[in-house]
Amino acid sequence: MEYTRVTHNFPPLFAPDSRVLILGSFPSPKSREQAFFYGHPHNRFWPVLAAVFEEPVPQTIEQKRALALKHHIALWDTLASCEIRGASDTSIRNPVPNDLPWLIAQTQVYTIFCTGTTSHKYYKKLCQPATGMEAIVLPSTSPANAAWSKERLIEAYQIIAHAVSDTQG
């Protein structure tokens, strides 16, 4: 499979009262097709996030948007563009970071989470020097991360609910 230079094709999701930022590495082909986060039907992000907040699993992009914003969560990706083979994070080369300082300045983001080690690796290398903020790595919700059951993911992602509630005081 050939490398393709791909640019992120949809904006971050955030509101001025967003307190937590969750970063993927780079949108999958399915996510780019839908122009929204975690769009692959087998990605477990939305069912896990819904379980963490004891909400129904959102089905539409509008429901997903509403779930994240209701809980003061901003979503974006670490990378704005890269060369990639299909959806393989491990194939990423020549990455260009998103402007995270700009996003953080528009919000009340206090805690940053990266969904997966690739997102965290590029965040630490390309973004943390600009934001000055540490990021917490969470296990990937990708179907490729079969070692993590949905139940284990829900347990790991509870930290997001704690972070949101810790920043409300």
N, CA, C and O atoms as a DFTB+ gen file, in Angstrom:
676 C
 N C O
     1  1       0.848      -1.180       0.000
     2  2       0.000       0.000       0.000
     3  2       0.892       1.240       0.000
     4  3       1.892       1.304       0.714
     5  1       0.515       2.202      -0.799
     6  2       1.279       3.435      -0.947
     7  2       1.040       4.401       0.207
     8  3      -0.007       4.377       0.854
     9  1       2.030       5.248       0.450
    10  2       1.852       6.350       1.395
    11  2       1.064       7.457       0.705
    12  3       1.252       7.725      -0.481
    13  1       0.191       8.087       1.457
    14  2      -0.593       9.205       0.945
    15  2      -0.428      10.374       1.903
    16  3      -0.500      10.203       3.120
    17  1      -0.205      11.565       1.352
    18  2      -0.157      12.781       2.184
    19  2      -1.602      13.168       2.455
    20  3      -2.360      13.417       1.517
    21  1      -1.992      13.222       3.720
    22  2      -3.378      13.498       4.088
    23  2      -3.405      14.670       5.062
    24  3      -2.553      14.788       5.943
    25  1      -4.403      15.534       4.883
    26  2      -4.606      16.674       5.776
    27  2      -5.916      16.484       6.514
    28  3      -6.912      16.036       5.945
    29  1      -5.897      16.831       7.786
    30  2      -7.101      16.765       8.632
    31  2      -8.183      17.608       7.956
    32  3      -7.928      18.757       7.593
    33  1      -9.385      17.057       7.783
    34  2     -10.398      17.752       6.976
    35  2     -11.616      18.219       7.763
    36  3     -12.646      18.530       7.165
    37  1     -11.524      18.275       9.092
    38  2     -12.657      18.804       9.862
    39  2     -12.124      19.495      11.115
    40  3     -11.038      19.173      11.598
    41  1     -12.892      20.442      11.632
    42  2     -12.404      21.260      12.749
    43  2     -12.484      20.546      14.085
    44  3     -13.142      19.513      14.209
    45  1     -11.807      21.102      15.088
    46  2     -11.925      20.538      16.429
    47  2     -13.339      20.745      16.956
    48  3     -14.060      21.637      16.508
    49  1     -13.718      19.919      17.900
    50  2     -14.988      20.079      18.597
    51  2     -14.658      20.666      19.966
    52  3     -13.904      20.069      20.735
    53  1     -15.215      21.824      20.267
    54  2     -14.965      22.434      21.566
    55  2     -15.996      23.527      21.812
    56  3     -16.684      23.982      20.899
    57  1     -16.080      23.927      23.060
    58  2     -16.884      25.064      23.474
    59  2     -16.020      25.885      24.431
    60  3     -15.023      25.381      24.947
    61  1     -16.388      27.134      24.670
    62  2     -15.577      27.934      25.600
    63  2     -15.442      27.310      26.989
    64  3     -14.463      27.568      27.689
    65  1     -16.428      26.481      27.398
    66  2     -16.352      25.862      28.721
    67  2     -15.754      24.450      28.706
    68  3     -15.849      23.735      29.703
    69  1     -15.140      24.042      27.593
    70  2     -14.473      22.729      27.548
    71  2     -13.329      22.726      28.548
    72  3     -12.524      23.656      28.597
    73  1     -13.270      21.659      29.351
    74  2     -12.250      21.563      30.408
    75  2     -11.235      20.458      30.152
    76  3     -10.127      20.479      30.689
    77  1     -11.623      19.506      29.335
    78  2     -10.774      18.355      29.035
    79  2     -10.628      18.272      27.523
    80  3     -11.599      18.444      26.786
    81  1      -9.415      18.007      27.068
    82  2      -9.150      17.818      25.643
    83  2      -8.716      16.383      25.429
    84  3      -7.772      15.905      26.059
    85  1      -9.418      15.693      24.527
    86  2      -9.068      14.321      24.157
    87  2      -8.534      14.349      22.734
    88  3      -9.197      14.820      21.810
    89  1      -7.333      13.838      22.583
    90  2      -6.656      13.855      21.291
    91  2      -6.460      12.453      20.740
    92  3      -5.908      11.584      21.416
    93  1      -6.911      12.235      19.519
    94  2      -6.515      11.054      18.773
    95  2      -5.206      11.379      18.078
    96  3      -4.671      12.475      18.243
    97  1      -4.692      10.454      17.315
    98  2      -3.460      10.733      16.570
    99  2      -3.795      11.465      15.281
   100  3      -3.360      12.594      15.056
   101  1      -4.580      10.797      14.437
   102  2      -4.971      11.342      13.137
   103  2      -6.242      10.604      12.722
   104  3      -6.358       9.404      12.971
   105  1      -7.203      11.298      12.092
   106  2      -8.469      10.630      11.758
   107  2      -8.291       9.481      10.766
   108  3      -7.529       9.573       9.804
   109  1      -9.010       8.417      11.029
   110  2      -9.012       7.269      10.129
   111  2      -9.715       7.651       8.819
   112  3     -10.392       8.678       8.765
   113  1      -9.564       6.843       7.768
   114  2     -10.305       7.131       6.537
   115  2     -11.817       7.262       6.787
   116  3     -12.462       8.131       6.200
   117  1     -12.388       6.405       7.652
   118  2     -13.831       6.487       7.960
   119  2     -14.171       7.808       8.640
   120  3     -15.179       8.434       8.313
   121  1     -13.342       8.231       9.578
   122  2     -13.577       9.505      10.264
   123  2     -13.467      10.674       9.289
   124  3     -14.263      11.611       9.350
   125  1     -12.488      10.622       8.394
   126  2     -12.350      11.702       7.395
   127  2     -13.557      11.706       6.457
   128  3     -14.023      12.768       6.046
   129  1     -14.058      10.523       6.122
   130  2     -15.250      10.406       5.260
   131  2     -16.459      11.052       5.942
   132  3     -17.235      11.756       5.295
   133  1     -16.617      10.812       7.243
   134  2     -17.748      11.377       7.995
   135  2     -17.483      12.805       8.466
   136  3     -18.403      13.508       8.884
   137  1     -16.214      13.230       8.397
   138  2     -15.780      14.530       8.901
   139  2     -16.134      14.692      10.376
   140  3     -16.615      15.738      10.814
   141  1     -15.875      13.596      11.141
   142  2     -16.090      13.648      12.584
   143  2     -15.256      12.564      13.255
   144  3     -14.811      11.612      12.614
   145  1     -15.057      12.729      14.550
   146  2     -14.147      11.918      15.338
   147  2     -14.650      10.496      15.585
   148  3     -15.840      10.262      15.793
   149  1     -13.704       9.556      15.556
   150  2     -13.959       8.156      15.895
   151  2     -15.138       7.605      15.082
   152  3     -16.111       7.093      15.634
   153  1     -15.019       7.725      13.770
   154  2     -16.117       7.381      12.871
   155  2     -16.182       5.924      12.445
   156  3     -17.192       5.496      11.888
   157  1     -15.135       5.156      12.691
   158  2     -15.186       3.749      12.297
   159  2     -16.240       3.044      13.143
   160  3     -16.236       3.191      14.365
   161  1     -17.144       2.281      12.525
   162  2     -18.238       1.653      13.280
   163  2     -17.775       0.706      14.388
   164  3     -18.525       0.445      15.328
   165  1     -16.541       0.186      14.287
   166  2     -16.049      -0.731      15.314
   167  2     -15.168      -0.044      16.358
   168  3     -14.715      -0.677      17.312
   169  1     -14.930       1.255      16.171
   170  2     -14.172       1.979      17.191
   171  2     -15.047       2.083      18.435
   172  3     -16.241       2.367      18.336
   173  1     -14.465       1.856      19.586
   174  2     -15.245       1.789      20.822
   175  2     -15.278       3.105      21.600
   176  3     -15.775       3.141      22.726
   177  1     -14.757       4.180      21.017
   178  2     -14.691       5.450      21.743
   179  2     -16.056       5.918      22.235
   180  3     -16.215       6.214      23.419
   181  1     -17.037       5.988      21.350
   182  2     -18.346       6.540      21.754
   183  2     -19.076       5.649      22.755
   184  3     -19.629       6.173      23.722
   185  1     -19.106       4.328      22.573
   186  2     -19.718       3.489      23.611
   187  2     -18.992       3.596      24.962
   188  3     -19.634       3.574      26.012
   189  1     -17.671       3.709      24.937
   190  2     -16.906       3.824      26.182
   191  2     -17.195       5.165      26.855
   192  3     -17.451       5.210      28.058
   193  1     -17.155       6.252      26.092
   194  2     -17.423       7.574      26.676
   195  2     -18.838       7.633      27.247
   196  3     -19.049       8.175      28.332
   197  1     -19.802       7.079      26.522
   198  2     -21.183       7.054      27.012
   199  2     -21.262       6.273      28.322
   200  3     -21.951       6.702      29.248
   201  1     -20.579       5.149      28.418
   202  2     -20.606       4.343      29.646
   203  2     -19.972       5.100      30.812
   204  3     -20.473       5.053      31.935
   205  1     -18.879       5.791      30.543
   206  2     -18.206       6.559      31.593
   207  2     -19.162       7.584      32.217
   208  3     -19.167       7.781      33.432
   209  1     -19.964       8.227      31.377
   210  2     -20.876       9.269      31.864
   211  2     -22.307       8.767      32.080
   212  3     -23.224       9.552      32.321
   213  1     -22.479       7.439      31.988
   214  2     -23.787       6.816      32.198
   215  2     -24.860       7.455      31.319
   216  3     -25.930       7.842      31.788
   217  1     -24.541       7.551      30.039
   218  2     -25.427       8.131      29.028
   219  2     -25.728       7.064      27.971
   220  3     -24.988       6.087      27.855
   221  1     -26.801       7.241      27.204
   222  2     -27.037       6.332      26.072
   223  2     -25.924       6.492      25.024
   224  3     -25.362       7.575      24.863
   225  1     -25.625       5.426      24.334
   226  2     -24.596       5.484      23.292
   227  2     -25.116       6.342      22.140
   228  3     -26.161       6.038      21.565
   229  1     -24.395       7.411      21.799
   230  2     -24.859       8.278      20.711
   231  2     -24.733       7.573      19.363
   232  3     -23.777       6.836      19.119
   233  1     -25.708       7.810      18.500
   234  2     -25.721       7.167      17.183
   235  2     -25.357       8.130      16.056
   236  3     -24.699       7.741      15.091
   237  1     -25.780       9.371      16.177
   238  2     -25.551      10.352      15.110
   239  2     -24.411      11.286      15.490
   240  3     -24.025      11.370      16.656
   241  1     -23.888      11.973      14.513
   242  2     -22.836      12.948      14.790
   243  2     -23.351      14.018      15.752
   244  3     -22.624      14.441      16.652
   245  1     -24.574      14.451      15.576
   246  2     -25.126      15.467      16.489
   247  2     -25.212      14.943      17.918
   248  3     -24.919      15.678      18.862
   249  1     -25.605      13.699      18.089
   250  2     -25.660      13.109      19.435
   251  2     -24.256      12.975      20.035
   252  3     -24.061      13.194      21.231
   253  1     -23.297      12.619      19.207
   254  2     -21.905      12.510      19.673
   255  2     -21.379      13.879      20.083
   256  3     -20.759      14.030      21.136
   257  1     -21.632      14.859      19.253
   258  2     -21.222      16.236      19.549
   259  2     -21.831      16.683      20.882
   260  3     -21.139      17.234      21.737
   261  1     -23.132      16.440      21.045
   262  2     -23.847      16.857      22.261
   263  2     -23.283      16.156      23.501
   264  3     -23.120      16.788      24.544
   265  1     -22.985      14.863      23.397
   266  2     -22.430      14.120      24.528
   267  2     -21.108      14.732      24.980
   268  3     -20.911      14.984      26.169
   269  1     -20.214      14.969      24.041
   270  2     -18.907      15.526      24.400
   271  2     -19.059      16.916      25.023
   272  3     -18.485      17.193      26.076
   273  1     -19.819      17.773      24.382
   274  2     -19.942      19.151      24.871
   275  2     -20.664      19.222      26.214
   276  3     -20.316      20.045      27.061
   277  1     -21.661      18.370      26.414
   278  2     -22.385      18.344      27.687
   279  2     -21.435      18.086      28.849
   280  3     -21.625      18.604      29.950
   281  1     -20.407      17.276      28.587
   282  2     -19.464      16.907      29.633
   283  2     -18.155      17.701      29.544
   284  3     -17.129      17.287      30.085
   285  1     -18.207      18.835      28.861
   286  2     -17.085      19.790      28.805
   287  2     -15.832      19.190      28.180
   288  3     -14.711      19.488      28.595
   289  1     -16.039      18.342      27.178
   290  2     -14.936      17.671      26.504
   291  2     -14.729      18.280      25.127
   292  3     -15.671      18.435      24.349
   293  1     -13.478      18.623      24.839
   294  2     -13.068      19.048      23.504
   295  2     -12.394      17.852      22.830
   296  3     -11.735      17.048      23.490
   297  1     -12.563      17.745      21.528
   298  2     -11.950      16.661      20.752
   299  2     -11.154      17.247      19.593
   300  3     -11.595      18.178      18.918
   301  1      -9.975      16.682      19.383
   302  2      -9.196      17.027      18.199
   303  2      -8.186      15.920      18.008
   304  3      -8.257      14.890      18.679
   305  1      -7.267      16.112      17.120
   306  2      -6.211      15.142      16.888
   307  2      -4.870      15.832      17.039
   308  3      -4.749      17.037      16.816
   309  1      -3.879      15.069      17.413
   310  2      -2.539      15.612      17.594
   311  2      -1.996      16.156      16.279
   312  3      -1.328      17.190      16.256
   313  1      -2.284      15.456      15.184
   314  2      -1.683      15.819      13.898
   315  2      -2.668      16.501      12.947
   316  3      -3.835      16.123      12.848
   317  1      -2.162      17.502      12.263
   318  2      -2.933      18.223      11.246
   319  2      -2.768      17.559       9.879
   320  3      -3.679      17.581       9.051
   321  1      -1.596      16.973       9.659
   322  2      -1.353      16.274       8.397
   323  2      -0.187      15.316       8.584
   324  3       0.619      15.449       9.505
   325  1      -0.127      14.358       7.689
   326  2       0.960      13.383       7.720
   327  2       0.902      12.560       6.444
   328  3      -0.044      12.653       5.661
   329  1       1.925      11.761       6.258
   330  2       1.891      10.727       5.237
   331  2       1.524       9.449       5.974
   332  3       2.084       9.155       7.031
   333  1       0.592       8.694       5.424
   334  2       0.093       7.509       6.115
   335  2      -0.329       6.461       5.091
   336  3      -0.731       6.786       3.974
   337  1      -0.228       5.210       5.491
   338  2      -0.745       4.095       4.690
   339  2      -2.081       3.691       5.282
   340  3      -2.122       3.161       6.392
   341  1      -3.166       3.925       4.575
   342  2      -4.499       3.544       5.051
   343  2      -4.820       4.189       6.383
   344  3      -4.811       5.413       6.507
   345  1      -5.109       3.350       7.396
   346  2      -5.440       3.854       8.727
   347  2      -4.373       3.467       9.743
   348  3      -4.608       3.563      10.948
   349  1      -3.211       3.034       9.281
   350  2      -2.179       2.510      10.169
   351  2      -1.368       3.610      10.840
   352  3      -0.508       4.231      10.215
   353  1      -1.653       3.848      12.134
   354  2      -0.893       4.847      12.890
   355  2       0.601       4.553      12.875
   356  3       1.420       5.473      12.884
   357  1       0.953       3.287      12.852
   358  2       2.370       2.933      12.888
   359  2       3.091       3.320      11.594
   360  3       4.321       3.349      11.559
   361  1       2.341       3.615      10.541
   362  2       2.963       3.988       9.270
   363  2       3.157       5.499       9.121
   364  3       3.724       5.946       8.124
   365  1       2.700       6.288      10.086
   366  2       2.771       7.750       9.972
   367  2       4.215       8.212       9.804
   368  3       5.124       7.765      10.503
   369  1       4.387       9.122       8.852
   370  2       5.681       9.777       8.697
   371  2       5.444      11.232       8.282
   372  3       4.369      11.589       7.800
   373  1       6.464      12.055       8.478
   374  2       6.398      13.497       8.195
   375  2       5.167      14.160       8.824
   376  3       4.401      14.830       8.132
   377  1       4.978      13.971      10.141
   378  2       3.806      14.541      10.804
   379  2       3.920      16.054      11.006
   380  3       5.006      16.587      11.234
   381  1       2.774      16.729      10.917
   382  2       2.672      18.159      11.201
   383  2       1.610      18.303      12.290
   384  3       0.491      17.820      12.116
   385  1       1.937      18.961      13.418
   386  2       0.978      19.025      14.522
   387  2      -0.150      20.026      14.278
   388  3       0.000      20.985      13.521
   389  1      -1.280      19.778      14.937
   390  2      -2.362      20.768      14.985
   391  2      -1.937      21.902      15.914
   392  3      -1.026      21.744      16.726
   393  1      -2.599      23.032      15.786
   394  2      -2.302      24.216      16.598
   395  2      -3.033      24.107      17.935
   396  3      -4.046      24.769      18.158
   397  1      -2.507      23.268      18.814
   398  2      -3.153      23.049      20.101
   399  2      -3.119      24.282      21.010
   400  3      -4.090      24.507      21.733
   401  1      -2.056      25.088      21.012
   402  2      -2.112      26.305      21.839
   403  2      -3.302      27.205      21.465
   404  3      -3.925      27.803      22.342
   405  1      -3.611      27.300      20.179
   406  2      -4.769      28.088      19.737
   407  2      -6.056      27.521      20.340
   408  3      -6.877      28.266      20.875
   409  1      -6.226      26.201      20.251
   410  2      -7.436      25.578      20.777
   411  2      -7.541      25.774      22.290
   412  3      -8.599      26.143      22.799
   413  1      -6.468      25.531      22.992
   414  2      -6.475      25.659      24.453
   415  2      -6.828      27.079      24.873
   416  3      -7.529      27.279      25.866
   417  1      -6.347      28.063      24.124
   418  2      -6.638      29.473      24.434
   419  2      -8.122      29.812      24.274
   420  3      -8.598      30.784      24.861
   421  1      -8.857      29.018      23.485
   422  2     -10.291      29.266      23.256
   423  2     -11.165      28.616      24.325
   424  3     -12.382      28.801      24.333
   425  1     -10.541      27.851      25.231
   426  2     -11.282      26.994      26.159
   427  2     -10.786      27.178      27.588
   428  3      -9.978      28.061      27.876
   429  1     -11.289      26.328      28.469
   430  2     -10.794      26.243      29.844
   431  2     -10.093      24.902      30.056
   432  3     -10.099      24.362      31.163
   433  1      -9.490      24.368      28.996
   434  2      -8.855      23.053      29.070
   435  2      -7.781      23.047      30.151
   436  3      -6.883      23.889      30.193
   437  1      -7.921      22.064      31.010
   438  2      -7.078      21.895      32.180
   439  2      -6.327      20.571      32.110
   440  3      -5.238      20.445      32.669
   441  1      -6.897      19.592      31.432
   442  2      -6.304      18.261      31.328
   443  2      -6.369      17.782      29.885
   444  3      -7.381      17.963      29.207
   445  1      -5.286      17.171      29.421
   446  2      -5.220      16.628      28.060
   447  2      -5.016      15.121      28.142
   448  3      -4.165      14.630      28.884
   449  1      -5.814      14.400      27.365
   450  2      -5.689      12.949      27.245
   451  2      -5.377      12.605      25.797
   452  3      -5.887      13.249      24.880
   453  1      -4.549      11.602      25.589
   454  2      -4.267      11.076      24.255
   455  2      -4.811       9.652      24.195
   456  3      -4.538       8.836      25.075
   457  1      -5.581       9.364      23.151
   458  2      -6.131       8.022      22.989
   459  2      -5.132       7.179      22.192
   460  3      -5.168       7.132      20.962
   461  1      -4.261       6.529      22.917
   462  2      -3.299       5.651      22.276
   463  2      -1.878       6.189      22.348
   464  3      -1.651       7.384      22.532
   465  1      -0.934       5.274      22.198
   466  2       0.479       5.633      22.334
   467  2       0.993       6.474      21.167
   468  3       1.902       7.283      21.352
   469  1       0.431       6.301      19.972
   470  2       0.899       7.102      18.837
   471  2       0.530       8.565      19.040
   472  3       1.362       9.450      18.837
   473  1      -0.699       8.822      19.437
   474  2      -1.118      10.193      19.723
   475  2      -0.212      10.801      20.795
   476  3       0.239      11.938      20.665
   477  1       0.048      10.031      21.854
   478  2       0.867      10.527      22.960
   479  2       2.297      10.793      22.509
   480  3       2.894      11.798      22.894
   481  1       2.844       9.901      21.699
   482  2       4.219      10.072      21.208
   483  2       4.351      11.388      20.434
   484  3       5.279      12.161      20.672
   485  1       3.417      11.637      19.507
   486  2       3.505      12.862      18.714
   487  2       3.145      14.098      19.542
   488  3       3.671      15.184      19.298
   489  1       2.248      13.933      20.519
   490  2       1.933      15.062      21.399
   491  2       3.197      15.485      22.153
   492  3       3.551      16.664      22.164
   493  1       3.876      14.517      22.784
   494  2       5.077      14.837      23.565
   495  2       6.156      15.484      22.700
   496  3       6.816      16.433      23.123
   497  1       6.327      14.970      21.502
   498  2       7.407      15.443      20.628
   499  2       7.069      16.785      19.968
   500  3       7.910      17.682      19.920
   501  1       5.843      16.921      19.462
   502  2       5.518      18.074      18.619
   503  2       4.638      19.133      19.276
   504  3       4.661      20.290      18.857
   505  1       3.866      18.764      20.292
   506  2       2.876      19.697      20.853
   507  2       3.200      20.162      22.267
   508  3       3.015      21.334      22.597
   509  1       3.679      19.253      23.096
   510  2       3.929      19.618      24.491
   511  2       4.884      20.794      24.628
   512  3       4.674      21.630      25.506
   513  1       5.929      20.902      23.798
   514  2       6.790      22.085      23.937
   515  2       6.015      23.401      23.717
   516  3       6.360      24.429      24.299
   517  1       4.977      23.363      22.881
   518  2       4.192      24.572      22.603
   519  2       3.095      24.814      23.643
   520  3       2.763      25.963      23.936
   521  1       2.530      23.736      24.202
   522  2       1.442      23.906      25.166
   523  2       1.951      24.020      26.596
   524  3       1.317      24.656      27.438
   525  1       3.097      23.400      26.870
   526  2       3.616      23.359      28.222
   527  2       2.806      22.466      29.151
   528  3       2.995      22.502      30.367
   529  1       1.909      21.671      28.592
   530  2       1.039      20.806      29.395
   531  2       1.371      19.338      29.153
   532  3       1.566      18.913      28.014
   533  1       1.431      18.574      30.235
   534  2       1.587      17.122      30.118
   535  2       0.281      16.543      29.577
   536  3      -0.783      17.145      29.722
   537  1       0.372      15.390      28.964
   538  2      -0.829      14.674      28.515
   539  2      -0.812      13.286      29.135
   540  3       0.245      12.687      29.332
   541  1      -1.990      12.793      29.434
   542  2      -2.165      11.463      30.004
   543  2      -2.529      10.513      28.869
   544  3      -3.452      10.785      28.101
   545  1      -1.810       9.407      28.764
   546  2      -2.098       8.457      27.690
   547  2      -3.151       7.453      28.165
   548  3      -3.059       6.890      29.256
   549  1      -4.139       7.255      27.322
   550  2      -5.190       6.259      27.537
   551  2      -5.045       5.175      26.475
   552  3      -4.469       5.425      25.416
   553  1      -5.555       3.986      26.740
   554  2      -5.493       2.944      25.707
   555  2      -6.354       3.331      24.508
   556  3      -7.392       3.976      24.652
   557  1      -5.912       2.932      23.350
   558  2      -6.665       3.195      22.128
   559  2      -7.991       2.436      22.139
   560  3      -8.062       1.296      22.598
   561  1      -9.033       3.080      21.630
   562  2     -10.342       2.432      21.493
   563  2     -10.506       1.798      20.109
   564  3     -11.576       1.284      19.783
   565  1      -9.465       1.835      19.312
   566  2      -9.490       1.251      17.973
   567  2      -9.762      -0.245      18.048
   568  3      -9.335      -0.912      18.991
   569  1     -10.479      -0.778      17.045
   570  2     -10.678      -2.228      17.012
   571  2      -9.351      -2.985      16.890
   572  3      -9.289      -4.171      17.215
   573  1      -8.303      -2.320      16.432
   574  2      -6.992      -2.963      16.330
   575  2      -6.393      -3.248      17.713
   576  3      -5.496      -4.081      17.844
   577  1      -6.891      -2.553      18.738
   578  2      -6.415      -2.765      20.105
   579  2      -7.282      -3.820      20.795
   580  3      -7.967      -3.535      21.777
   581  1      -7.238      -5.027      20.269
   582  2      -8.090      -6.116      20.761
   583  2      -7.686      -6.579      22.155
   584  3      -8.471      -7.252      22.823
   585  1      -6.486      -6.239      22.612
   586  2      -6.040      -6.656      23.941
   587  2      -6.874      -6.004      25.040
   588  3      -6.911      -6.494      26.169
   589  1      -7.541      -4.904      24.713
   590  2      -8.355      -4.187      25.698
   591  2      -9.829      -4.445      25.428
   592  3     -10.353      -4.070      24.379
   593  1     -10.488      -5.085      26.373
   594  2     -11.931      -5.300      26.254
   595  2     -12.643      -3.979      26.483
   596  3     -12.058      -3.029      27.004
   597  1     -13.898      -3.922      26.094
   598  2     -14.693      -2.717      26.332
   599  2     -14.744      -2.404      27.829
   600  3     -14.651      -1.242      28.224
   601  1     -14.888      -3.422      28.649
   602  2     -14.970      -3.224      30.100
   603  2     -13.686      -2.615      30.651
   604  3     -13.732      -1.717      31.491
   605  1     -12.538      -3.105      30.178
   606  2     -11.247      -2.540      30.626
   607  2     -11.095      -1.110      30.143
   608  3     -10.573      -0.264      30.869
   609  1     -11.547      -0.828      28.924
   610  2     -11.474       0.543      28.404
   611  2     -12.325       1.490      29.250
   612  3     -11.896       2.595      29.583
   613  1     -13.532       1.046      29.593
   614  2     -14.419       1.879      30.420
   615  2     -13.744       2.184      31.749
   616  3     -13.791       3.316      32.231
   617  1     -13.123       1.186      32.331
   618  2     -12.428       1.398      33.608
   619  2     -11.295       2.413      33.443
   620  3     -11.145       3.313      34.270
   621  1     -10.501       2.273      32.388
   622  2      -9.378       3.192      32.151
   623  2      -9.859       4.612      31.861
   624  3      -9.216       5.585      32.255
   625  1     -10.985       4.724      31.177
   626  2     -11.492       6.040      30.759
   627  2     -12.248       6.770      31.878
   628  3     -12.631       7.927      31.708
   629  1     -12.465       6.104      33.017
   630  2     -13.101       6.775      34.157
   631  2     -12.322       8.021      34.571
   632  3     -12.895       8.957      35.130
   633  1     -11.049       8.033      34.303
   634  2     -10.216       9.182      34.658
   635  2     -10.722      10.474      34.000
   636  3     -10.514      11.567      34.527
   637  1     -11.384      10.340      32.851
   638  2     -11.924      11.523      32.176
   639  2     -13.036      12.141      33.019
   640  3     -13.077      13.358      33.194
   641  1     -13.928      11.318      33.535
   642  2     -15.025      11.830      34.381
   643  2     -14.444      12.492      35.623
   644  3     -14.939      13.532      36.056
   645  1     -13.407      11.905      36.197
   646  2     -12.780      12.489      37.383
   647  2     -12.136      13.831      37.038
   648  3     -12.238      14.788      37.807
   649  1     -11.473      13.901      35.882
   650  2     -10.825      15.152      35.480
   651  2     -11.850      16.257      35.277
   652  3     -11.632      17.392      35.701
   653  1     -12.977      15.932      34.627
   654  2     -14.021      16.943      34.401
   655  2     -14.581      17.415      35.740
   656  3     -14.754      18.615      35.949
   657  1     -14.863      16.488      36.643
   658  2     -15.451      16.890      37.927
   659  2     -14.439      17.631      38.803
   660  3     -14.821      18.521      39.562
   661  1     -13.143      17.275      38.708
   662  2     -12.107      17.961      39.485
   663  2     -11.964      19.420      39.070
   664  3     -11.598      20.269      39.883
   665  1     -12.253      19.709      37.803
   666  2     -12.072      21.088      37.325
   667  2     -13.318      21.935      37.509
   668  3     -13.308      23.123      37.187
   669  1     -14.382      21.351      38.017
   670  2     -15.620      22.125      38.200
   671  2     -15.606      22.942      39.486
   672  3     -16.433      23.838      39.654
   673  1     -14.685      22.648      40.394
   674  2     -14.686      23.301      41.694
   675  2     -14.000      24.607      41.735
   676  3     -13.944      25.242      42.788
